[in-house]
Amino acid sequence: MSKRRPYVRPMGGWWKKNPFFVEYMVHEGTALFVAAYAVTLLVGLVRLGQGEAAWNGWLEAMKSPLSIVFHLVLLVAIAYHAITWFKLFPLTMPPMVVNGKRLEPNVVVGGGWTAAVVVALGLLAVVWRIAQ
Amino acid sequence: MEIFKADVVIVGGGGAGLRAAIAVAECDPKLKIALVSKVYPMRSHTVAAEGGAAGVKKPTDSFEYHFHDTVGGGDWLCEQDVVEYFVEQAPLELTQLEHWGCPWSRTEDGHVNVRAFGGMKIERTWFAADKSGFHILHTLFQTSIKYPSIKRFDEHFCVDILEEDGRCQGAVVIEMGTGEFTMIEAKSVIIATGGAGRVFRESTLGGIVTGDGMALAYRHGVALRDMEFVQYHPTCMPVTGLLFTEACRGEGGYLVNKDGYRYLQDYGLGPLQDKPKNKYMELGPRDRLSQAFFFEQQKGRTIEHPTLGSVVHLDLRHLGEAYLRERLPLIYEMAETFMGLDPAKDPIPVRPGVHYTMGGIKTDGKCAASLKGLYAIGECSSVGIHGANRLGSNSLTELLVFGKVAGVEAAKNAKSAAPGNSAALLKQAQAVEQRVMALKTKTGGSERISVIRKEMTQSMEDGCGIYRMEKTMQATCDKLAELRERFKNISIDDKSSVWNTDWLTAIELDYQLDVAQAMAHSAINRKESRGAHQRLDGYEQRDDVNFLKHSEAYYVAGAAPRIALGDVKITKSQPAARVYGAAGEKADQERKASHV
Amino acid sequence: MSTMKVRKRSNAPIFWGLFGAGGMLAALFGPMLVFITGIAVPLALLLPADTMSYPKMLAFAQNFIGKAFIFAIIALFMWHAAHRIYHSLHEIGIHAGMFAKLLCYGSALVCTVISAVVLLGLGF
Amino acid sequence: MSESQKIIEIEVLRYNPESDKEPHREVYKVPFSDDMSVLQGAQYIKDNFDGSLTFRWSCRMAICGSCGMMINGIPKLSCETFLRDYYPNRISIEAMAHFPIEKDLVVDLSGFIEKLESIQPYIIPREARTLEQGEYIQSPAQFNEYIQFTSCINCTLCYAACPQFGLNPDFIGPAAMALLHRYNMDSRDGGAEQRMQLVTSEEGVFNCSAVGYCSEVCPKHVDPGNAVNINKINAAKDYFLRFLSPKGGSK
Ligand SMILES: Cc1cc2nc3c(=O)[nH]c(=O)nc-3n(C[C@H](O)[C@H](O)[C@H](O)COP(=O)(O)OP(=O)(O)OC[C@H]3O[C@@H](n4cnc5c(N)ncnc54)[C@H](O)[C@@H]3O)c2cc1C
Ligand code: SF4
Ligand code: F3S
Ligand code: FES
């Protein structure tokens, strides 16, 4: 009979053991903040549907210091999501070929970041236009 | 003991073994094939081959040229009829590999490209960057998966072949993961276990290159032919022996001594060439280049490195980083990681190291050994194409051409041979098991395996190096006899069953000692200088009268091998002076003129 | 030897597709939206104080494009988050199985439905 | 050996299935020189201290793929990792993560080999060609589509790096997917559709959560994580478009 007795090591706490994995968990963790923001917006939307008074109440709540701090945290977390999202492009996207040459990973990432900044400023501009 | 009934058993999953397995499977899908390898097949040492595989490709080339390069390169110790067959099959086999997916490097127009190699008149080396062996091996391995009749015994270690009724009829293997034995019954047995260069100290070879199959056949009375011819590759990494492929020179690298002088021009390889020119300078054959190193060292013109010892420089700087990264990426990385230098900026210190065993299990042109039912292919075999010195890139092609031949022959034999006597075979296999187990279970030994191995490799290097002398060869023979004795007294630390590499290493060492003896005794017996066998003790010349002969070493239990001489098959190329460089070109022209 | 097992097709592409779309939207619009709705407007920075006044927002939510935008942001953010959170739970060793799956994807679904109902209720 | 010999401490995770309940650590003091690899350190231990220390190795030149280990917790080829880079600290070596340990540094690779076999890693010709017709023609652009994915040496470091494989050993994993992708991208091959079933299956690409560490540790720059992720896109296309295409995608 075989004397083999393969030993399987437990996986517990794997994500704490390597800085690479810690970073991974942090960027995965941004999802909590994305969800929190979506819920905040959803509440706003519901309030909007309930009429002007309800909506204004929501707007007031958004002005509370707690809310401001909360949104600052959201801003950081979601910005981090945006940064890492594009940083993963060389991994998650097919290679981009321009003139028969593959784009370097850092060009791809840089391109993604630039696009994100342009879109964000565009959004701000549109909102600003509408608000006038 | 487990029993597995196959039609063909192949011991060795390198390039040769895999090609043979596919050939059997394609011959007849009903034949059951057992493919045994002590490492997963894609780890076999074929994986390390860098430069490429030779086969006529260019319109300016011809079978004729490839034939003459090979026979002349082998110093006329080749079986010329076999070489003829070889050169004709080469392009077909290389194309076959392309169809199986091998990513050969290509020209801009999408055809397979060829590069220059040492001792070759025309560029005819098919290459896949500088990972040719890697790609060949992986292509073969992956292709082999297509055939359901190939049953692999990965990480199974072959400890003996079975002989019954004057026929070879199977093999006994140990499953490394459990330490358990299996008898594989088969009508045909193909040995494809690779070279034996690890009996030397500094070598380009992987740890598995221990000559197992050679020793197995040898112990069953099959001759080991031309074992004294051991190739030193001129450009190896000092200490580790890792290889810087000949393609470095094929692509235009220079070899320079401590004065920055391209010394090869002093050794009949000149005149000096700026661009790589076939058969000139750095593109001379390996034996000549390694010998030139030896003399440079004697003259005190090598570079004395504090930790690396005597070296010369392989200078690639003038080729530029971009070109080097494209054509020699592996070399570039190796220089960076292992030596911490940048080949585009620094010359690489190199010196010769043991690289290839020209000799091996004696077979006929169809890969059949003298024991019926037994075949041998690849580096462990001597089918007769390398003679006294192998030309770079002929060996990978050999794996394919003769792997296929052996597969076809073994299949034929398996279909025609009568069934064996299973009971008798099992009895034999059980005896083998007992003998091999005894090595592990015995107690009271005092010799460490590593110590014996170290003494063996050092002694082989001292006695059977690039240049040889009676006295040192004798010392090596004596040392080996002593080590054979001491081996009986080894101790094995590990007594367990699962993955007992301590035990397997001891079995390998046993094989190595046999092979080393065959080499040393063949060498001392050859009183001339030819190809890779060069003497400095009064036998500096080639002696065609007495030694245009193969050496054949026969096993004698408990004693030194018996060495006999065998005939060489000469068809169309009569022995001539072996010259390169300008002299070579002149000789070529004269030969042509005399033919007209 | 090639053995062709019959394998079960994974349904992951649906969730993965929603995850990817949401991740992309969050990366492109997320930070600026948070800034606008959560910081700039409440603090009247940069933008006029009435940027998000009831009439303006109502008009926006009644406009076809505005509706689609709001819906996409809320729903896809949720699907993105649900997918990641579900996986992370599994990764850190909380194998809540079906429960976690229901909790994560279920809340995404609930949010999606609510936002759709409200948006439709606001009329065109 | 000279007297100025440096000594490094090597801590090895050892496991003998026949006598140990679970792995334990042992420390060896190994004299070393600057050109010594971690593999040579292990060999030194085996040769001089304990012949029972067990590990795989062969080529010593980072091409056979046998010598992978966790070195200070990071999957690496021990033959191209040098002791000098850790000295004077203690260095720890351990069998590759996520695989069952057979003995000491040797892990069970049979699962990986089965995966490799399951992807049909051979040319399924797009169009037949005889040897007499010579080689297939492949333009530089076609060649560049797949060549990177041919460089995999099957060292399985990427599996030791991928937590998703650790969590679900059935996941087909990075290297096998890279090889699958290699054949799909080869202009000579027409088997992509046959291989799709595996890609889209429950063992397939969607086990990957784009951790990306596989590509990070790959010694041959195969970027297996990219192969996995590109095939998520392919699989998703197959999933949604199967109703449209006449053949109905793969079943
Ligand atoms: C660094 C290097 C570069 C080279 N470059 C070139 C080149 O550019 N061109 C060229 O033509 N040639 C080259 N060569 C030579 C060529 O690569 C080899 O001669 C050839 O690959 C040998 O192939 P093989 O199939 O005979 O053996 P291997 O590939 O060595 O395979 C041997 C097989 O036998 C198995 N085996 C051995 N013993 C046992 C046992 N006891 N039980 C079970 N299985 C066993 C092993 O597991 C392995 O699978 C090079 C060699 C080296 C070392
Ligand atoms: S993809 Fe890279 S890390 Fe993974 S097995 Fe292949 S070579 Fe090793
Ligand atoms: S690490 Fe694993 S999760 Fe994906 S990107 Fe690589 S396969
Ligand atoms: S020993 Fe071959 S890869 Fe390290």
Coordinates of N, CA and C in Angstrom, one line a residue, chain C:
Chain C
M1 N -2.9 11.9 -22.2 CA -4.1 11.4 -22.9 C -5.2 12.5 -22.8
S2 N -5.8 12.7 -23.9 CA -6.8 13.7 -23.9 C -8.2 13.1 -23.5
T3 N -8.7 13.5 -22.4 CA -10.0 13.0 -22.0 C -10.9 14.2 -22.0
M4 N -12.0 14.1 -22.7 CA -12.9 15.2 -22.7 C -14.0 15.0 -21.7
K5 N -13.8 15.6 -20.6 CA -14.9 15.6 -19.6 C -16.0 16.5 -20.1
V6 N -17.2 16.1 -19.7 CA -18.3 17.0 -19.9 C -18.3 18.0 -18.8
R7 N -18.3 19.3 -19.1 CA -18.2 20.3 -18.1 C -19.4 21.1 -18.0
K8 N -19.7 21.6 -16.8 CA -20.8 22.4 -16.6 C -20.5 23.9 -17.0
R9 N -21.4 24.5 -17.8 CA -21.1 25.9 -18.1 C -21.3 26.8 -16.9
S10 N -20.4 27.7 -16.7 CA -20.6 28.6 -15.6 C -21.5 29.8 -16.0
N11 N -22.3 30.2 -15.1 CA -23.2 31.4 -15.3 C -22.5 32.7 -15.0
A12 N -21.2 32.6 -14.6 CA -20.5 33.8 -14.2 C -20.6 35.0 -15.2
P13 N -20.6 34.7 -16.5 CA -20.5 35.8 -17.4 C -21.5 36.9 -17.1
I14 N -22.7 36.6 -16.6 CA -23.7 37.6 -16.3 C -23.2 38.5 -15.2
F15 N -22.8 37.9 -14.1 CA -22.4 38.7 -13.0 C -21.1 39.4 -13.3
W16 N -20.3 38.7 -14.0 CA -19.0 39.3 -14.3 C -19.2 40.5 -15.2
G17 N -20.1 40.4 -16.1 CA -20.4 41.5 -17.1 C -20.9 42.7 -16.3
L18 N -21.8 42.5 -15.4 CA -22.3 43.6 -14.6 C -21.2 44.2 -13.7
F19 N -20.4 43.3 -13.2 CA -19.3 43.7 -12.3 C -18.4 44.7 -13.1
G20 N -18.1 44.2 -14.3 CA -17.1 44.9 -15.2 C -17.7 46.3 -15.6
A21 N -19.0 46.3 -16.0 CA -19.6 47.5 -16.4 C -19.6 48.5 -15.2
G22 N -20.0 48.0 -14.1 CA -20.1 48.9 -12.9 C -18.7 49.4 -12.5
G23 N -17.7 48.5 -12.6 CA -16.4 48.9 -12.2 C -15.9 50.0 -13.1
M24 N -16.2 49.9 -14.4 CA -15.8 50.9 -15.3 C -16.5 52.2 -15.1
L25 N -17.8 52.2 -14.8 CA -18.5 53.4 -14.5 C -17.9 54.1 -13.3
A26 N -17.7 53.2 -12.3 CA -17.2 53.8 -11.0 C -15.9 54.4 -11.2
A27 N -15.0 53.8 -12.0 CA -13.7 54.4 -12.2 C -13.8 55.7 -13.0
L28 N -14.7 55.7 -14.0 CA -14.7 57.0 -14.8 C -15.5 58.1 -14.1
F29 N -16.7 57.8 -13.5 CA -17.5 58.8 -12.9 C -17.5 58.9 -11.4
G30 N -17.2 57.8 -10.8 CA -17.3 57.7 -9.3 C -16.7 58.9 -8.6
P31 N -15.4 59.1 -8.7 CA -14.8 60.1 -7.9 C -15.5 61.5 -8.1
M32 N -15.7 61.9 -9.4 CA -16.3 63.2 -9.6 C -17.7 63.3 -9.1
L33 N -18.5 62.2 -9.2 CA -19.9 62.3 -8.7 C -19.8 62.5 -7.2
V34 N -19.0 61.7 -6.5 CA -18.9 61.9 -5.1 C -18.6 63.3 -4.7
F35 N -17.6 63.8 -5.5 CA -17.2 65.2 -5.2 C -18.4 66.2 -5.4
I36 N -19.1 66.0 -6.5 CA -20.2 66.9 -6.8 C -21.3 66.8 -5.8
T37 N -21.8 65.5 -5.7 CA -23.0 65.4 -4.8 C -22.7 65.5 -3.3
G38 N -21.5 65.0 -2.9 CA -21.3 64.9 -1.5 C -20.4 66.1 -1.0
I39 N -19.7 66.8 -1.8 CA -18.8 67.9 -1.3 C -19.1 69.2 -1.9
A40 N -19.0 69.3 -3.2 CA -19.2 70.6 -3.9 C -20.5 71.2 -3.7
V41 N -21.6 70.5 -3.9 CA -22.9 71.0 -3.8 C -23.3 71.4 -2.3
P42 N -23.1 70.4 -1.4 CA -23.4 70.7 0.0 C -22.6 71.9 0.5
L43 N -21.4 72.1 0.1 CA -20.6 73.1 0.6 C -20.6 74.4 -0.3
A44 N -21.4 74.2 -1.4 CA -21.4 75.3 -2.4 C -20.1 75.7 -2.9
L45 N -19.3 74.7 -3.1 CA -18.0 75.0 -3.7 C -18.1 74.9 -5.2
L46 N -17.4 75.8 -5.9 CA -17.3 75.6 -7.4 C -18.6 75.7 -8.2
L47 N -19.6 75.0 -7.6 CA -20.9 75.0 -8.4 C -21.9 75.8 -7.7
P48 N -22.9 76.3 -8.4 CA -23.9 77.2 -7.8 C -24.7 76.4 -6.7
A49 N -25.2 77.1 -5.8 CA -25.8 76.4 -4.6 C -27.1 75.6 -5.0
D50 N -27.7 76.1 -6.1 CA -29.0 75.4 -6.5 C -28.8 74.4 -7.6
T51 N -27.6 73.9 -7.7 CA -27.3 72.9 -8.8 C -28.2 71.7 -8.6
M52 N -28.4 71.3 -7.4 CA -29.2 70.1 -7.2 C -30.6 70.5 -6.6
S53 N -31.1 71.6 -6.9 CA -32.4 72.0 -6.4 C -33.5 71.0 -6.9
Y54 N -34.6 71.0 -6.2 CA -35.7 70.1 -6.6 C -36.1 70.2 -8.1
P55 N -36.4 71.4 -8.6 CA -36.8 71.4 -10.0 C -35.8 70.9 -10.9
K56 N -34.5 71.2 -10.7 CA -33.5 70.8 -11.6 C -33.3 69.3 -11.5
M57 N -33.3 68.7 -10.4 CA -33.2 67.3 -10.2 C -34.3 66.5 -10.8
L58 N -35.5 67.1 -10.6 CA -36.7 66.4 -11.1 C -36.7 66.4 -12.6
A59 N -36.3 67.6 -13.2 CA -36.2 67.6 -14.7 C -35.2 66.6 -15.2
F60 N -34.1 66.6 -14.4 CA -33.0 65.6 -14.8 C -33.5 64.2 -14.8
A61 N -34.2 63.9 -13.7 CA -34.7 62.5 -13.6 C -35.9 62.2 -14.5
Q62 N -36.5 63.2 -15.1 CA -37.6 63.0 -16.0 C -37.1 62.9 -17.4
N63 N -35.9 63.4 -17.6 CA -35.3 63.4 -19.0 C -34.8 62.0 -19.2
F64 N -35.0 61.5 -20.4 CA -34.6 60.1 -20.7 C -33.2 59.8 -20.4
I65 N -32.3 60.7 -20.9 CA -30.9 60.4 -20.7 C -30.5 60.5 -19.2
G66 N -31.1 61.4 -18.5 CA -30.8 61.6 -17.1 C -31.3 60.3 -16.3
K67 N -32.5 59.8 -16.7 CA -33.0 58.6 -16.1 C -32.0 57.5 -16.2
A68 N -31.6 57.3 -17.5 CA -30.7 56.2 -17.8 C -29.4 56.3 -17.0
F69 N -28.9 57.5 -16.9 CA -27.7 57.7 -16.2 C -27.8 57.4 -14.7
I70 N -28.9 57.9 -14.1 CA -29.1 57.6 -12.7 C -29.3 56.1 -12.4
F71 N -30.0 55.5 -13.3 CA -30.3 54.1 -13.2 C -29.0 53.3 -13.3
A72 N -28.2 53.6 -14.3 CA -27.0 52.9 -14.6 C -26.0 53.0 -13.4
I73 N -25.9 54.3 -12.9 CA -25.0 54.5 -11.8 C -25.4 53.7 -10.6
I74 N -26.6 53.8 -10.2 CA -27.0 53.1 -8.9 C -27.0 51.6 -9.1
A75 N -27.6 51.1 -10.2 CA -27.7 49.7 -10.3 C -26.3 49.0 -10.6
L76 N -25.6 49.6 -11.5 CA -24.3 48.9 -11.8 C -23.3 49.1 -10.7
F77 N -23.3 50.2 -10.0 CA -22.4 50.3 -8.8 C -22.7 49.2 -7.9
M78 N -24.0 49.0 -7.7 CA -24.4 47.9 -6.7 C -23.9 46.5 -7.2
W79 N -24.1 46.3 -8.5 CA -23.7 44.9 -9.0 C -22.2 44.7 -8.9
H80 N -21.5 45.8 -9.2 CA -20.1 45.8 -9.1 C -19.7 45.4 -7.7
A81 N -20.2 46.2 -6.8 CA -19.9 46.0 -5.4 C -20.3 44.6 -4.9
A82 N -21.5 44.2 -5.3 CA -22.0 42.9 -4.8 C -21.0 41.8 -5.2
H83 N -20.6 41.8 -6.4 CA -19.8 40.8 -7.0 C -18.4 40.7 -6.2
R84 N -17.9 41.9 -6.0 CA -16.6 42.0 -5.4 C -16.7 41.5 -3.9
I85 N -17.7 42.0 -3.3 CA -17.9 41.7 -1.8 C -18.1 40.2 -1.7
Y86 N -18.9 39.6 -2.5 CA -19.2 38.2 -2.4 C -17.9 37.4 -2.6
H87 N -17.1 37.8 -3.6 CA -15.8 37.1 -3.7 C -14.9 37.3 -2.5
S88 N -14.8 38.5 -2.0 CA -13.9 38.7 -0.9 C -14.3 37.9 0.3
L89 N -15.6 37.8 0.5 CA -16.0 37.0 1.7 C -15.5 35.6 1.6
H90 N -15.6 35.0 0.4 CA -15.1 33.7 0.1 C -13.6 33.7 0.3
E91 N -12.9 34.7 -0.2 CA -11.5 34.7 -0.1 C -11.0 34.8 1.3
I92 N -11.7 35.6 2.2 CA -11.1 35.6 3.6 C -11.7 34.5 4.4
G93 N -12.3 33.5 3.8 CA -12.6 32.3 4.5 C -14.0 32.3 5.1
I94 N -14.9 33.3 4.7 CA -16.2 33.2 5.2 C -17.0 32.5 4.1
H95 N -17.2 31.2 4.3 CA -17.9 30.5 3.2 C -19.4 30.4 3.6
A96 N -20.0 31.6 3.5 CA -21.4 31.7 3.9 C -22.3 31.1 2.8
G97 N -21.7 30.8 1.6 CA -22.3 30.1 0.6 C -23.6 30.8 0.0
M98 N -24.7 30.1 0.0 CA -25.9 30.6 -0.6 C -26.3 31.9 0.1
F99 N -26.1 31.9 1.4 CA -26.6 33.1 2.2 C -25.9 34.3 1.7
A100 N -24.5 34.2 1.6 CA -23.7 35.4 1.2 C -24.1 35.8 -0.2
K101 N -24.4 34.8 -1.0 CA -24.7 35.0 -2.4 C -26.0 35.8 -2.5
L102 N -27.0 35.3 -1.7 CA -28.3 36.0 -1.7 C -28.2 37.4 -1.1
L103 N -27.4 37.5 -0.1 CA -27.2 38.8 0.6 C -26.6 39.8 -0.4
C104 N -25.6 39.4 -1.1 CA -24.8 40.3 -2.0 C -25.6 40.7 -3.2
Y105 N -25.9 39.6 -4.0 CA -26.6 39.8 -5.2 C -28.0 40.2 -5.0
G106 N -28.6 39.7 -3.9 CA -30.0 40.1 -3.6 C -30.1 41.6 -3.3
S107 N -29.2 42.2 -2.5 CA -29.3 43.6 -2.3 C -29.1 44.4 -3.6
A108 N -28.2 43.9 -4.4 CA -28.0 44.6 -5.7 C -29.4 44.6 -6.5
L109 N -30.0 43.4 -6.5 CA -31.2 43.3 -7.2 C -32.3 44.2 -6.6
V110 N -32.4 44.2 -5.3 CA -33.4 45.1 -4.7 C -33.2 46.5 -5.0
C111 N -31.9 47.0 -4.9 CA -31.6 48.4 -5.3 C -32.0 48.7 -6.7
T112 N -31.7 47.7 -7.6 CA -32.0 47.9 -9.0 C -33.5 48.1 -9.2
V113 N -34.2 47.2 -8.5 CA -35.7 47.3 -8.7 C -36.2 48.6 -8.2
I114 N -35.8 49.0 -6.9 CA -36.3 50.2 -6.3 C -36.0 51.4 -7.2
S115 N -34.8 51.5 -7.7 CA -34.4 52.6 -8.5 C -35.3 52.6 -9.8
A116 N -35.5 51.5 -10.4 CA -36.3 51.4 -11.6 C -37.7 51.9 -11.3
V117 N -38.3 51.4 -10.2 CA -39.7 51.8 -9.9 C -39.8 53.3 -9.7
V118 N -38.8 53.8 -8.9 CA -38.9 55.3 -8.6 C -38.7 56.1 -9.9
L119 N -37.7 55.7 -10.7 CA -37.5 56.4 -11.9 C -38.7 56.4 -12.8
L120 N -39.3 55.2 -12.9 CA -40.5 55.1 -13.8 C -41.6 56.0 -13.2
G121 N -41.7 55.9 -11.9 CA -42.8 56.7 -11.2 C -42.6 58.2 -11.4
L122 N -41.5 58.7 -11.6 CA -41.2 60.1 -11.8 C -41.7 60.6 -13.2
G123 N -42.1 59.6 -14.0 CA -42.6 60.0 -15.3 C -41.6 60.6 -16.3
F124 N -42.1 60.9 -17.5 CA -41.1 61.4 -18.5 C -41.4 62.9 -18.8

